[in-house]
């Protein structure tokens, strides 16, 4: 069992607010990814759990035990950093064994654990080498091994893949997901890389300026962002965000945008009718704008006109950079589209999937259902229902 609870945790460094009133539960065996822009407090969140920083206010619990004043070495937590700092003069085996020796673990037990970890990570044949004789990816695996042999309750990762090249990152990402399944241990993983976050997380926690903005499965955060920040931060290329006004009647509500408007379907109109007259921000994901020749029949759309400025062929799709009534929009359409730079096009906007945020609070006005049968998340734990907010 390894459940972590942050309760109203605040951490200031002098005048700098690193973390503000964070309440977050990390479930047993979960792979929780903390994501947010540089300086938003991600590292601080895991460092207070590791016992490397003292809290300004609040409580941190590990399996219902208050650990605020527990020394780092007694916390049963292992941390893997971006810079893996292996001892250059020691072999891979000794690097992995070092922490255990310091803890007075018997040498047979050390051998058993190091051998098992090396096998798990596929570095068994490297145990006699020195760090200088390893590739970057292999060194990162040794650093992982050093954490695994401690058999901790919780693994903390602080951007462990950022020193690896693109190909190795993809490979190591998949290995980390498998490792998580195999170890059955709670992982808390910090990154500012969206793809890492979306692919590995059982749940994502999105932070900005020390404040937690949303926690949920990758699907929830992507398809139902709580606010403008999450909507714009998660997703690449990012969501188009346009200022507008919500008007109409409960039978038919409209979002009036600069130069055009979008009429909402009947059920949705009813849901948002009480917000008529509100200034809003309308969010449209690039993939929710379609070339009319290649759109799926079930999409309820509304046609908008624009001019194509640039197109980018991505292989499986084509990005269209558009100018729609002087506003720049990005659409991500079927690769077979015949739209080319300099042409006028009409695109279909999926009005069931348009996001509507209150312009004043930047909070979402209504949440719609997740798409049918979302792709399963690898290694998803049995999380207590209702805990994701
Ligand atoms: N030891 C420290 N002394 C003073 N300020 C600090 C200290 N550690 C962190 N901070 C500040 O606290 C804020 C949060 O820092 P933190 O390292 O948690 O951010 P982060 O989200 O991990 O950023 P990055 O993605 O760049 O690693 C930043 O404004 C940072 O400058
Ligand atoms: Mg950091």
XYZ file of C-alpha atoms in Angstrom, residues 3-389:
387
model
C -1.228 6.234 -0.823
C -0.129 9.852 -0.675
C -2.242 12.727 0.515
C -1.361 16.405 0.253
C -3.678 18.452 2.420
C -3.657 22.238 1.959
C 0.082 22.215 1.280
C 1.759 25.585 0.828
C 5.439 26.201 0.212
C 6.996 29.649 0.008
C 10.641 30.479 -0.658
C 10.888 33.986 0.792
C 8.462 35.995 -1.323
C 8.158 33.308 -3.979
C 5.064 31.157 -3.795
C 6.162 27.775 -5.112
C 3.024 25.836 -4.117
C -0.249 27.323 -2.916
C -2.871 25.379 -0.945
C -2.436 22.079 -2.742
C -4.886 19.325 -1.878
C -4.286 16.164 -3.882
C -4.669 12.465 -3.274
C -2.383 10.059 -5.081
C -3.916 6.583 -5.106
C -2.114 3.363 -4.316
C -0.300 1.979 -7.429
C -1.213 5.021 -9.468
C 1.013 6.620 -12.137
C 0.308 10.261 -11.430
C 1.940 12.805 -13.727
C 2.435 16.390 -12.582
C 2.571 18.728 -15.553
C 2.794 22.477 -15.975
C 5.031 25.235 -17.328
C 8.522 25.850 -15.977
C 8.512 27.279 -12.457
C 4.931 26.234 -11.655
C 5.990 24.232 -8.589
C 6.159 20.642 -9.877
C 9.537 19.799 -8.414
C 8.609 21.421 -5.137
C 5.523 19.196 -4.870
C 7.602 16.037 -5.035
C 10.490 17.433 -3.002
C 8.234 18.082 -0.017
C 7.037 14.475 -0.240
C 10.626 13.226 -0.372
C 11.421 15.301 2.699
C 13.890 17.552 0.863
C 11.881 20.725 1.592
C 9.992 21.796 4.706
C 6.380 22.882 4.257
C 5.259 26.426 4.964
C 1.767 25.145 5.806
C -0.362 22.031 5.422
C 0.172 18.309 5.836
C 1.604 15.469 3.807
C 0.513 11.905 4.582
C 2.042 8.660 3.388
C -0.384 5.795 4.008
C -2.287 7.880 6.553
C 0.893 8.647 8.523
C 1.727 12.332 8.833
C 5.270 12.687 7.456
C 5.818 16.456 7.768
C 8.593 15.979 10.317
C 9.856 12.579 9.261
C 13.492 12.716 8.029
C 13.924 12.007 4.314
C 15.813 8.740 4.903
C 12.903 7.280 6.905
C 10.264 7.939 4.257
C 10.640 4.831 2.105
C 10.606 6.904 -1.061
C 13.052 6.781 -3.973
C 13.660 9.639 -6.341
C 15.047 9.677 -9.890
C 16.251 12.978 -11.279
C 17.065 14.377 -14.679
C 20.784 14.339 -13.875
C 21.476 10.845 -12.703
C 24.846 11.526 -11.044
C 26.345 8.058 -11.037
C 29.652 7.505 -9.239
C 32.164 7.426 -12.138
C 34.746 5.221 -10.410
C 32.226 2.523 -9.425
C 30.848 -0.262 -11.590
C 27.170 -0.365 -12.502
C 26.685 -3.061 -9.854
C 28.307 -0.949 -7.146
C 26.377 2.144 -8.194
C 23.145 0.230 -7.785
C 24.279 -1.422 -4.563
C 25.657 1.701 -2.897
C 22.515 2.888 -1.118
C 21.763 -0.594 0.170
C 25.296 -0.971 1.562
C 24.911 2.319 3.380
C 21.706 0.970 4.906
C 23.563 -2.122 6.119
C 21.669 -4.574 3.909
C 23.285 -8.049 3.850
C 25.440 -8.698 0.799
C 23.433 -11.720 -0.395
C 20.296 -9.642 -0.303
C 22.075 -6.811 -2.167
C 23.142 -9.262 -4.862
C 19.606 -10.608 -5.174
C 18.041 -7.161 -5.499
C 20.629 -5.725 -7.905
C 20.452 -8.798 -10.131
C 16.647 -8.703 -10.187
C 16.564 -4.970 -10.953
C 19.192 -5.340 -13.681
C 17.114 -8.082 -15.280
C 13.962 -5.977 -15.097
C 15.756 -3.119 -16.828
C 17.675 -5.200 -19.356
C 21.100 -4.067 -18.138
C 22.252 -7.363 -16.712
C 25.207 -7.633 -19.071
C 26.397 -4.130 -18.118
C 26.868 -4.718 -14.386
C 30.686 -4.769 -14.555
C 31.033 -1.612 -16.670
C 31.777 1.880 -15.436
C 29.314 4.723 -16.189
C 31.671 6.246 -18.785
C 31.285 3.045 -20.834
C 27.498 3.425 -21.074
C 25.171 5.316 -23.404
C 22.901 8.038 -21.987
C 19.920 5.708 -22.017
C 21.843 2.967 -20.260
C 23.000 5.403 -17.574
C 19.438 6.524 -17.035
C 18.467 2.883 -16.588
C 21.192 2.430 -13.969
C 19.766 5.440 -12.141
C 16.358 3.769 -12.283
C 17.904 0.553 -11.032
C 19.421 2.364 -8.077
C 15.914 3.480 -7.130
C 14.292 0.085 -7.751
C 16.686 -1.880 -5.520
C 15.535 0.142 -2.557
C 12.046 -1.357 -3.008
C 10.408 1.895 -1.958
C 6.721 2.523 -1.368
C 6.703 5.446 -3.779
C 8.869 6.381 -6.762
C 9.328 10.050 -7.535
C 10.600 11.052 -10.959
C 11.687 14.580 -11.815
C 11.950 14.862 -15.611
C 14.077 11.715 -15.820
C 14.006 11.535 -19.620
C 14.886 15.086 -20.545
C 18.559 14.290 -21.195
C 17.732 11.535 -23.646
C 17.403 11.945 -27.407
C 13.963 11.762 -28.997
C 14.092 8.099 -30.006
C 15.352 6.939 -26.639
C 12.694 8.965 -24.862
C 9.947 7.174 -26.756
C 11.494 3.821 -25.937
C 12.144 4.620 -22.274
C 8.602 5.974 -21.925
C 7.178 2.620 -22.901
C 9.636 0.876 -20.572
C 8.585 3.061 -17.657
C 4.931 2.164 -18.236
C 5.832 -1.520 -18.252
C 7.998 -1.073 -15.172
C 5.099 0.543 -13.377
C 2.848 -2.416 -14.216
C 5.460 -4.891 -13.102
C 6.436 -3.231 -9.828
C 2.892 -2.365 -8.784
C 4.207 0.682 -6.921
C 2.931 4.239 -6.748
C 4.681 6.532 -9.252
C 4.640 10.321 -9.155
C 6.240 11.722 -12.273
C 7.086 15.329 -13.106
C 7.354 16.526 -16.676
C 6.529 19.443 -18.903
C 6.312 17.139 -21.902
C 2.717 16.622 -22.949
C 3.293 13.414 -24.807
C 5.010 11.851 -21.810
C 2.169 12.994 -19.617
C -0.640 11.796 -21.854
C 0.903 8.434 -22.671
C 2.056 7.294 -19.245
C -0.315 8.835 -16.726
C -3.205 7.086 -15.091
C -4.102 10.603 -13.976
C -2.680 14.008 -14.764
C -2.380 16.895 -12.341
C -2.058 20.193 -14.211
C -0.368 23.070 -12.358
C 0.261 26.740 -13.014
C 1.895 29.325 -10.735
C 1.866 26.994 -7.740
C -1.829 26.240 -8.107
C -3.367 22.914 -9.100
C -5.798 23.575 -11.957
C -7.203 20.135 -12.729
C -6.717 16.467 -11.893
C -8.103 13.693 -14.042
C -7.421 10.896 -16.479
C -5.722 12.012 -19.700
C -9.114 11.711 -21.423
C -10.864 13.893 -18.853
C -8.230 16.582 -18.958
C -8.062 16.598 -22.750
C -11.756 16.351 -23.577
C -13.180 18.204 -20.592
C -10.732 20.906 -19.518
C -11.962 22.828 -16.477
C -10.604 26.177 -17.539
C -8.898 28.179 -20.272
C -5.405 27.451 -18.987
C -5.811 23.664 -19.054
C -7.578 23.864 -22.412
C -4.719 25.785 -23.983
C -1.883 23.942 -22.237
C -2.940 20.345 -22.880
C -3.009 19.336 -26.524
C -0.558 19.920 -29.340
C -1.174 21.819 -31.517
C -3.149 23.712 -28.931
C -6.823 24.559 -28.837
C -8.026 27.623 -30.760
C -9.378 30.148 -28.251
C -11.657 32.935 -29.488
C -13.420 35.714 -27.607
C -17.189 35.830 -28.062
C -20.597 36.294 -26.539
C -23.248 33.730 -25.677
C -26.716 34.770 -26.822
C -30.066 33.275 -27.803
C -32.947 31.410 -26.234
C -33.121 28.047 -24.411
C -34.239 26.522 -27.732
C -31.298 27.843 -29.676
C -28.216 29.388 -28.153
C -25.449 30.880 -30.248
C -21.839 31.845 -29.691
C -21.302 35.157 -31.461
C -17.692 35.387 -32.543
C -15.860 37.989 -34.534
C -17.392 37.833 -38.022
C -19.323 34.581 -37.588
C -21.433 32.651 -35.135
C -21.927 29.066 -34.050
C -25.395 27.727 -33.192
C -25.475 25.113 -30.476
C -27.513 21.894 -30.644
C -30.808 21.836 -28.711
C -29.734 19.870 -25.578
C -26.623 21.940 -25.216
C -28.573 25.167 -25.716
C -30.787 24.201 -22.779
C -27.748 23.508 -20.593
C -26.102 26.870 -21.170
C -29.227 29.044 -21.577
C -28.869 30.532 -18.098
C -25.559 32.069 -19.211
C -27.128 34.082 -22.065
C -25.514 37.508 -22.338
C -22.197 36.316 -20.923
C -18.861 37.165 -22.521
C -17.209 33.861 -23.250
C -14.083 32.298 -24.654
C -14.848 29.697 -27.263
C -12.402 26.808 -27.574
C -12.145 24.705 -30.720
C -9.646 21.858 -30.934
C -7.878 21.796 -34.334
C -9.226 18.291 -34.973
C -12.807 19.467 -34.433
C -12.671 21.451 -37.671
C -13.175 19.190 -40.660
C -12.791 19.224 -44.403
C -16.390 18.683 -45.536
C -15.384 16.077 -48.093
C -13.929 13.751 -45.467
C -16.026 14.258 -42.348
C -17.659 11.344 -40.498
C -21.424 11.281 -40.991
C -22.273 11.584 -37.278
C -20.499 14.926 -36.814
C -22.982 17.729 -36.217
C -21.223 20.657 -37.667
C -21.575 24.145 -38.760
C -19.794 25.577 -41.761
C -17.353 28.448 -41.386
C -15.385 30.179 -44.128
C -11.728 31.040 -44.012
C -8.636 31.553 -46.078
C -5.783 29.056 -45.985
C -2.496 30.803 -45.224
C -0.196 27.819 -44.928
C -0.660 24.061 -44.997
C 1.565 21.514 -43.311
C 1.497 17.906 -44.429
C 1.964 15.673 -41.373
C 1.533 12.346 -43.152
C -1.629 11.083 -41.481
C -3.234 14.534 -41.461
C -2.738 18.045 -42.736
C -2.587 21.219 -40.666
C -4.333 24.227 -42.160
C -3.326 27.630 -40.829
C -6.410 29.739 -41.487
C -7.461 33.315 -41.337
C -11.107 33.496 -40.341
C -12.334 37.092 -40.157
C -8.809 38.254 -39.240
C -8.430 35.619 -36.544
C -5.762 32.955 -36.862
C -7.082 29.433 -36.454
C -5.473 26.062 -36.878
C -7.382 23.113 -38.299
C -6.158 19.560 -38.394
C -7.913 17.832 -41.244
C -7.845 14.649 -43.274
C -4.587 14.369 -45.214
C -6.599 13.911 -48.437
C -7.906 17.476 -48.270
C -7.509 19.488 -51.456
C -7.237 22.789 -49.555
C -4.045 24.654 -50.405
C -2.401 27.912 -49.376
C -4.084 31.018 -50.798
C -7.476 29.347 -51.255
C -10.749 30.078 -49.519
C -12.144 27.029 -47.760
C -15.269 26.149 -45.877
C -14.757 23.905 -42.892
C -17.198 22.115 -40.654
C -16.897 22.951 -36.938
C -18.157 20.159 -34.670
C -20.549 22.132 -32.458
C -20.940 19.241 -30.009
C -17.243 19.510 -29.165
C -16.849 23.269 -28.887
C -15.702 24.369 -25.414
C -17.298 27.405 -23.796
C -15.533 29.247 -20.969
C -16.721 32.232 -18.956
C -14.518 35.144 -20.075
C -14.409 36.644 -16.578
C -13.552 33.539 -14.516
C -12.046 31.486 -17.384
C -13.953 28.463 -15.996
C -15.830 26.095 -18.287
C -19.603 26.668 -18.485
C -20.774 23.161 -19.259
C -19.057 19.806 -19.438
C -20.032 17.381 -22.133
C -19.696 13.608 -22.165
C -16.410 11.958 -22.948
C -16.296 10.464 -26.441
C -17.625 6.912 -26.737
C -15.220 4.167 -25.659
C -12.078 6.211 -25.060
C -8.815 4.384 -25.610
C -7.801 2.452 -22.479
C -5.017 3.996 -20.442
C -2.103 1.583 -20.026
C -1.717 0.368 -16.471
C -4.780 2.150 -15.198
C -5.252 1.304 -11.534
C -8.556 0.654 -9.871
C -9.026 4.198 -8.648
C -11.742 5.025 -6.153
C -14.677 6.428 -8.087
C -15.405 10.100 -7.750
C -11.941 10.917 -6.469
C -10.884 12.509 -9.729
C -12.273 16.010 -9.703
